[in-house]
Short mmCIF file of C-alpha atoms in Angstrom, two decimals:
data_model
loop_
_atom_site.label_atom_id
_atom_site.label_comp_id
_atom_site.label_asym_id
_atom_site.label_seq_id
_atom_site.Cartn_x
_atom_site.Cartn_y
_atom_site.Cartn_z
CA MET A 1 -0.34 -0.38 0.14
CA ILE A 2 1.30 3.38 -0.92
CA THR A 3 1.50 5.80 1.86
CA THR A 4 1.72 9.56 1.89
CA GLU A 5 0.34 13.02 3.85
CA VAL A 6 -1.56 14.31 0.97
CA LEU A 7 -3.22 12.45 -2.17
CA ILE A 8 -4.67 14.75 -4.84
CA VAL A 9 -7.16 13.23 -7.12
CA GLY A 10 -6.97 14.98 -10.47
CA ALA A 11 -4.01 16.97 -12.45
CA GLY A 12 -5.72 19.70 -13.95
CA PRO A 13 -4.65 23.24 -13.09
CA ALA A 14 -6.29 23.12 -9.34
CA GLY A 15 -4.80 19.49 -8.89
CA SER A 16 -1.24 20.20 -9.94
CA MET A 17 -1.00 23.55 -8.14
CA CYS A 18 -1.76 22.04 -4.68
CA GLY A 19 0.66 19.72 -5.65
CA CYS A 20 3.22 22.39 -6.65
CA LEU A 21 2.59 24.39 -3.25
CA LEU A 22 2.50 21.11 -1.14
CA LYS A 23 5.70 20.65 -2.50
CA LYS A 24 7.04 23.94 -1.89
CA ALA A 25 6.27 23.71 1.69
CA GLY A 26 7.75 20.33 2.03
CA VAL A 27 4.58 18.24 2.63
CA ASP A 28 4.65 14.73 1.07
CA CYS A 29 1.83 13.87 -1.53
CA VAL A 30 1.07 11.75 -4.37
CA LEU A 31 -1.28 13.33 -7.79
CA VAL A 32 -3.63 11.07 -9.44
CA ASP A 33 -5.47 11.29 -12.50
CA HIS A 34 -7.08 8.81 -15.07
CA ALA A 35 -5.91 10.54 -17.88
CA THR A 36 -3.05 10.43 -20.11
CA PHE A 37 -1.52 13.86 -20.55
CA PRO A 38 -1.41 15.92 -22.68
CA ARG A 39 -5.18 15.88 -23.28
CA ASP A 40 -7.72 18.31 -24.15
CA LYS A 41 -9.94 20.29 -21.67
CA ILE A 42 -13.30 21.98 -22.40
CA CYS A 43 -12.51 25.45 -21.42
CA GLY A 44 -12.00 28.53 -23.27
CA GLY A 45 -8.54 29.21 -21.83
CA GLY A 46 -8.72 32.94 -20.79
CA LEU A 47 -6.62 33.97 -17.82
CA THR A 48 -7.72 36.98 -16.71
CA SER A 49 -5.16 39.65 -15.49
CA LYS A 50 -6.39 38.67 -11.61
CA CYS A 51 -5.81 35.01 -12.64
CA TRP A 52 -2.03 35.50 -14.23
CA HIS A 53 -1.09 37.96 -11.64
CA LEU A 54 -2.11 35.27 -8.73
CA LEU A 55 -0.38 32.32 -10.87
CA GLU A 56 3.13 34.37 -11.17
CA HIS A 57 2.57 35.47 -7.43
CA LEU A 58 2.28 31.35 -6.89
CA LEU A 59 4.77 29.87 -9.28
CA PRO A 60 7.10 32.67 -10.20
CA ASP A 61 9.50 29.95 -12.29
CA PHE A 62 6.59 28.54 -14.38
CA HIS A 63 6.34 29.74 -17.96
CA TYR A 64 3.77 29.12 -20.53
CA ASP A 65 2.26 30.04 -23.76
CA PHE A 66 -0.28 32.27 -24.60
CA ASN A 67 -1.93 34.62 -26.90
CA PRO A 68 -2.15 38.14 -25.18
CA VAL A 69 -5.88 39.53 -25.93
CA SER A 70 -6.55 43.33 -25.03
CA HIS A 71 -9.74 43.62 -27.34
CA VAL A 72 -13.31 42.94 -26.40
CA THR A 73 -16.88 43.05 -27.91
CA LEU A 74 -19.56 42.86 -26.08
CA ASP A 75 -23.57 41.79 -27.87
CA ILE A 76 -26.47 42.03 -26.30
CA GLU A 77 -29.80 40.15 -28.09
CA GLY A 78 -27.98 40.59 -31.26
CA LYS A 79 -29.25 44.27 -31.19
CA VAL A 80 -26.75 46.01 -28.93
CA HIS A 81 -23.04 45.98 -29.70
CA CYS A 82 -19.90 47.44 -27.76
CA GLU A 83 -16.27 47.30 -28.02
CA PHE A 84 -13.24 48.25 -25.70
CA ASP A 85 -9.87 47.53 -24.74
CA ILE A 86 -9.20 46.53 -21.30
CA ALA A 87 -6.02 47.74 -18.92
CA GLU A 88 -4.38 44.42 -18.73
CA PRO A 89 -4.52 41.56 -21.35
CA ILE A 90 -6.16 38.34 -21.23
CA ARG A 91 -4.08 35.55 -21.62
CA ILE A 92 -5.63 32.46 -23.65
CA VAL A 93 -3.91 29.42 -23.43
CA ALA A 94 -4.22 25.80 -24.88
CA ARG A 95 -5.84 24.29 -22.02
CA ARG A 96 -4.02 20.39 -23.49
CA VAL A 97 -0.48 22.41 -23.72
CA PHE A 98 -0.93 24.76 -20.32
CA ASP A 99 -2.57 21.68 -17.93
CA HIS A 100 0.15 19.34 -19.14
CA SER A 101 3.22 22.11 -18.53
CA LEU A 102 1.84 22.79 -14.92
CA LEU A 103 1.75 18.94 -14.38
CA GLN A 104 5.49 18.51 -15.67
CA HIS A 105 6.09 21.59 -13.42
CA TYR A 106 4.88 20.15 -10.47
CA GLN A 107 6.87 16.83 -11.33
CA SER A 108 10.01 19.11 -11.51
CA LEU A 109 9.72 19.84 -7.98
CA GLY A 110 9.77 16.12 -7.34
CA GLY A 111 6.12 15.41 -7.23
CA ALA A 112 5.04 11.81 -7.33
CA PHE A 113 2.64 11.09 -10.04
CA MET A 114 0.25 8.00 -11.21
CA LYS A 115 -2.19 7.53 -13.64
CA GLY A 116 -5.59 5.81 -12.15
CA ALA A 117 -9.19 6.82 -11.08
CA PHE A 118 -10.85 7.14 -7.51
CA GLN A 119 -13.28 4.45 -6.66
CA THR A 120 -13.78 5.11 -3.00
CA VAL A 121 -12.28 6.20 0.37
CA GLU A 122 -12.89 4.43 4.15
CA GLU A 123 -12.61 6.86 6.73
CA SER A 124 -11.03 6.66 10.29
CA PRO A 125 -9.66 8.91 12.79
CA SER A 126 -6.11 8.50 11.88
CA GLN A 127 -6.40 8.10 7.78
CA LEU A 128 -7.90 7.71 4.94
CA ILE A 129 -7.96 4.67 2.72
CA VAL A 130 -8.38 5.46 -0.58
CA THR A 131 -9.10 2.79 -3.30
CA LEU A 132 -8.51 3.33 -6.96
CA LYS A 133 -10.50 1.57 -9.54
CA SER A 134 -7.42 -0.83 -10.19
CA GLY A 135 -7.49 -1.94 -6.88
CA GLU A 136 -4.51 -0.35 -5.62
CA GLN A 137 -4.87 1.50 -2.38
CA ILE A 138 -3.62 4.54 -0.91
CA ALA A 139 -3.10 5.27 2.74
CA CYS A 140 -3.16 9.47 3.44
CA ARG A 141 -4.61 11.94 6.05
CA TYR A 142 -5.78 14.25 3.56
CA LEU A 143 -7.82 13.37 0.42
CA VAL A 144 -8.15 16.65 -2.05
CA GLY A 145 -10.68 16.21 -5.14
CA ALA A 146 -9.73 18.30 -7.92
CA ASP A 147 -11.00 16.07 -10.50
CA GLY A 148 -13.19 18.31 -12.10
CA SER A 149 -17.06 18.82 -12.27
CA ASN A 150 -18.00 15.31 -12.53
CA SER A 151 -16.00 15.05 -9.46
CA ARG A 152 -15.81 10.96 -8.15
CA VAL A 153 -14.58 12.76 -4.94
CA ARG A 154 -17.68 15.03 -4.77
CA HIS A 155 -19.53 12.37 -5.60
CA TYR A 156 -18.46 10.43 -2.74
CA LEU A 157 -19.38 13.36 -0.09
CA THR A 158 -22.83 13.86 -1.88
CA PRO A 159 -24.35 11.86 -4.46
CA ASN A 160 -26.82 14.31 -4.98
CA GLU A 161 -26.52 16.64 -7.85
CA GLY A 162 -26.48 20.74 -7.34
CA TYR A 163 -26.92 23.36 -9.73
CA ARG A 164 -25.02 23.25 -12.91
CA ILE A 165 -24.53 24.25 -16.42
CA LEU A 166 -23.61 22.59 -19.48
CA ALA A 167 -21.13 24.13 -21.61
CA MET A 168 -20.30 23.09 -24.92
CA GLU A 169 -17.61 24.30 -27.34
CA GLN A 170 -15.53 23.46 -30.47
CA TYR A 171 -12.55 24.51 -32.10
CA VAL A 172 -12.59 27.08 -35.39
CA PRO A 173 -9.80 28.15 -37.86
CA LYS A 174 -8.35 31.68 -36.68
CA SER A 175 -10.58 34.25 -37.72
CA GLY A 176 -7.92 36.87 -37.94
CA ARG A 177 -9.03 38.83 -35.23
CA ASN A 178 -7.24 39.00 -31.86
CA ALA A 179 -10.35 39.97 -29.85
CA ILE A 180 -12.95 38.41 -27.37
CA ASP A 181 -16.36 38.32 -28.58
CA VAL A 182 -19.05 37.66 -25.85
CA GLY A 183 -22.66 37.43 -26.75
CA LEU A 184 -25.73 37.74 -23.85
CA SER A 185 -29.14 36.73 -24.49
CA LEU A 186 -32.52 35.70 -22.93
CA SER A 187 -33.19 33.49 -25.16
CA TYR A 188 -30.06 31.79 -24.11
CA GLY A 189 -31.97 30.74 -20.83
CA GLN A 190 -30.61 31.96 -17.13
CA GLY A 191 -27.10 32.32 -17.41
CA GLY A 192 -26.61 31.95 -20.82
CA TYR A 193 -23.57 33.10 -22.57
CA TYR A 194 -21.32 32.53 -25.90
CA TYR A 195 -18.00 33.21 -26.56
CA ARG A 196 -15.09 33.09 -29.16
CA PHE A 197 -11.59 33.50 -27.71
CA PRO A 198 -8.84 33.60 -30.42
CA GLY A 199 -6.13 30.63 -29.28
CA THR A 200 -2.39 30.62 -30.03
CA GLU A 201 -3.18 28.12 -32.93
CA PHE A 202 -7.51 28.03 -33.62
CA ASP A 203 -10.26 30.00 -32.05
CA VAL A 204 -12.47 28.02 -29.52
CA VAL A 205 -16.26 28.71 -29.38
CA GLY A 206 -18.83 28.09 -26.73
CA PHE A 207 -21.78 28.29 -25.43
CA GLY A 208 -23.85 27.44 -21.99
CA ASP A 209 -26.82 27.81 -20.09
CA SER A 210 -29.04 26.05 -17.77
CA GLU A 211 -30.92 24.17 -20.75
CA THR A 212 -27.91 23.51 -23.26
CA THR A 213 -28.31 20.40 -25.80
CA PRO A 214 -26.43 19.78 -28.07
CA GLU A 215 -29.19 20.56 -30.39
CA LYS A 216 -29.54 24.25 -28.92
CA PHE A 217 -25.31 24.67 -29.13
CA ARG A 218 -26.07 23.98 -32.92
CA SER A 219 -28.81 26.25 -33.42
CA VAL A 220 -26.55 28.88 -31.75
CA MET A 221 -23.08 28.26 -33.82
CA ARG A 222 -25.23 28.38 -36.75
CA ASP A 223 -26.89 32.05 -35.66
CA LYS A 224 -22.95 33.10 -35.37
CA GLY A 225 -22.25 31.42 -38.57
CA ILE A 226 -20.00 28.92 -37.57
CA PRO A 227 -20.33 25.57 -39.49
CA ASP A 228 -21.27 22.29 -37.73
CA GLY A 229 -17.77 20.56 -36.44
CA LYS A 230 -16.57 18.05 -33.69
CA ALA A 231 -18.19 19.50 -30.33
CA ARG A 232 -17.78 18.76 -26.60
CA GLY A 233 -19.43 19.40 -23.37
CA ALA A 234 -19.10 19.39 -19.52
CA PHE A 235 -21.04 20.24 -16.72
CA VAL A 236 -19.86 23.25 -14.53
CA TYR A 237 -21.47 22.77 -11.53
CA LEU A 238 -22.24 26.33 -9.63
CA SER A 239 -22.87 25.24 -5.95
CA ASN A 240 -20.66 24.60 -2.53
CA ASP A 241 -23.57 22.77 -0.86
CA TYR A 242 -21.89 19.82 -0.04
CA PRO A 243 -20.79 18.41 3.22
CA LEU A 244 -17.58 20.32 4.98
CA LYS A 245 -14.90 17.83 6.01
CA ASP A 246 -11.33 18.59 7.62
CA HIS A 247 -9.45 15.96 5.66
CA ILE A 248 -11.23 15.61 2.58
CA ILE A 249 -11.31 18.80 0.63
CA LEU A 250 -12.69 19.76 -2.80
CA ILE A 251 -11.15 22.65 -4.91
CA GLY A 252 -11.44 23.83 -8.08
CA ASP A 253 -14.39 22.86 -10.50
CA ALA A 254 -14.85 19.59 -8.25
CA GLY A 255 -16.01 21.83 -5.67
CA GLY A 256 -18.16 24.00 -7.55
CA PHE A 257 -15.73 27.23 -7.54
CA ALA A 258 -16.61 29.05 -10.85
CA ASN A 259 -17.63 32.52 -10.95
CA ARG A 260 -21.53 32.52 -10.63
CA ALA A 261 -22.04 34.82 -13.20
CA THR A 262 -19.57 34.37 -15.35
CA CYS A 263 -18.34 30.83 -14.89
CA GLU A 264 -14.55 32.07 -15.05
CA GLY A 265 -13.08 28.66 -13.40
CA LEU A 266 -9.12 29.21 -13.43
CA TYR A 267 -8.57 31.84 -10.80
CA ASP A 268 -10.81 30.19 -8.27
CA ALA A 269 -9.07 26.73 -8.99
CA PHE A 270 -5.79 28.60 -8.23
CA MET A 271 -7.01 30.33 -5.06
CA THR A 272 -8.79 27.26 -3.50
CA ALA A 273 -5.38 25.51 -4.30
CA ARG A 274 -3.69 27.67 -2.99
CA HIS A 275 -5.79 27.50 0.14
CA ALA A 276 -6.14 23.88 0.47
CA ALA A 277 -1.89 23.91 0.67
CA MET A 278 -2.33 26.75 3.26
CA ALA A 279 -4.85 24.20 5.42
CA ILE A 280 -2.84 21.43 5.05
CA SER A 281 0.11 22.67 6.13
CA THR A 282 -0.71 24.81 9.15
CA GLY A 283 -3.01 22.26 10.18
CA ARG A 284 -6.31 24.84 10.19
CA PRO A 285 -9.62 24.05 8.50
CA PHE A 286 -9.97 24.27 4.78
CA ARG A 287 -13.88 25.91 5.70
CA GLU A 288 -11.63 29.04 7.73
CA VAL A 289 -8.88 29.28 5.24
CA ASN A 290 -11.00 29.38 2.03
CA ALA A 291 -13.43 31.51 3.70
CA PRO A 292 -13.39 34.24 1.74
CA VAL A 293 -13.79 32.30 -1.49
CA PHE A 294 -17.17 30.70 -0.05
CA LYS A 295 -18.50 34.56 1.14
CA LYS A 296 -17.54 35.28 -2.69
CA MET A 297 -19.16 32.67 -3.81
CA LYS A 298 -22.26 33.71 -2.29
CA ARG A 299 -21.85 37.44 -3.14
CA GLU A 300 -21.57 35.99 -7.22
CA GLU A 301 -24.84 33.89 -6.79
CA LYS A 302 -26.79 37.28 -6.05
CA VAL A 303 -25.00 39.03 -8.85
CA ALA A 304 -26.18 36.09 -11.28
CA ARG A 305 -29.60 35.98 -10.38
CA ARG A 306 -29.91 39.54 -11.28
CA LEU A 307 -28.25 39.59 -14.45
CA PHE A 308 -30.36 37.56 -16.68
CA THR A 309 -33.63 39.72 -15.98
CA LYS A 310 -35.01 42.23 -18.16
CA THR A 311 -34.35 45.08 -16.26
CA SER A 312 -30.48 43.82 -16.16
CA PHE A 313 -30.10 43.60 -19.91
CA TRP A 314 -32.02 46.87 -20.38
CA LEU A 315 -29.38 48.72 -18.14
CA ILE A 316 -26.61 46.50 -19.54
CA SER A 317 -27.75 48.12 -23.06
CA ARG A 318 -27.55 51.53 -21.76
CA LEU A 319 -24.19 51.11 -20.78
CA CYS A 320 -23.00 49.92 -23.84
CA HIS A 321 -23.59 53.31 -25.28
CA TYR A 322 -20.47 54.35 -23.46
CA PRO A 323 -17.58 52.04 -23.84
CA GLY A 324 -16.00 53.98 -21.48
CA ILE A 325 -17.92 53.26 -18.72
CA VAL A 326 -17.93 49.62 -19.50
CA ARG A 327 -13.97 49.47 -19.45
CA TRP A 328 -13.88 51.16 -16.25
CA ILE A 329 -16.39 48.47 -14.54
CA PHE A 330 -14.15 45.53 -16.05
CA ASP A 331 -10.69 46.94 -14.98
CA THR A 332 -11.91 47.93 -11.48
CA LYS A 333 -13.53 44.26 -11.04
CA MET A 334 -9.98 42.79 -12.09
CA ARG A 335 -8.11 45.11 -9.72
CA ARG A 336 -10.80 44.26 -6.83
CA GLU A 337 -10.15 40.77 -6.41
CA THR A 338 -6.97 41.01 -5.03
CA TRP A 339 -5.14 37.64 -4.14
CA THR A 340 -3.20 38.91 -1.20
#
């Protein structure tokens, strides 16, 4: 039986970041993932300025490829159009490459990685015994679930599903415009959005709402003039409604840590990974260390409920006539969510 202080399930950005920070703190850990890296991951791949500043703070020696984009276009109901340049660029990364690079960085720090899939866990006062689908067992003091929206660790804590939306996307040839396009419409349903992110090698177009189906995705893409292609989808959980345990911690998408209004996930993936590593290395409860993020999620839930209403859309449409104000709101939001 393998024995370690911390077992992290999921080698995406949240899991690899948590592993890196634990290794830097001198905590023994093992990272497990069922996928073979590099692997594709559904995500527009946008690192907002608050996100890449946090990344540079946590891992100053980590280097990665990205496409900097400073121009944003916002479309409301296909009738109101707004364009503006933001103060600091959004860095667009190819998640297949970015995630693999982050995992390799963890391994370069001496982190152990093994291929495997979480099956179940036996809890006792002194340790946890995790069984993988292969039958292998790992004894640990802490189990960190970082295995994405369809988290098996989360399912162990609460078999009931929380609120989620289905996000779908596909790759398309580069348009030649180095701009991020975002579309909002009440016809998309509660929390619905369309986006086009210009990547380093191709563009990513995506759509998601509370009532997304493959057919609806195709319909939205055709309305945007995008031909049918290979589409991929994943559920994004927007809920933290599960039991909080001191020795079983959920981070990133596994814990439902994505922005309730925009579904941005990488910033909170890094932040919750940071808080999990802090909680483990100091012996403090994760619920205490991560309290600011839980509070932020509650605030975002209120914003999300009000965003997709006729009143909010009328107000946003009016603001779109003043791109300077929209830019100020965006830049202020990036500066207010500090990582210190």
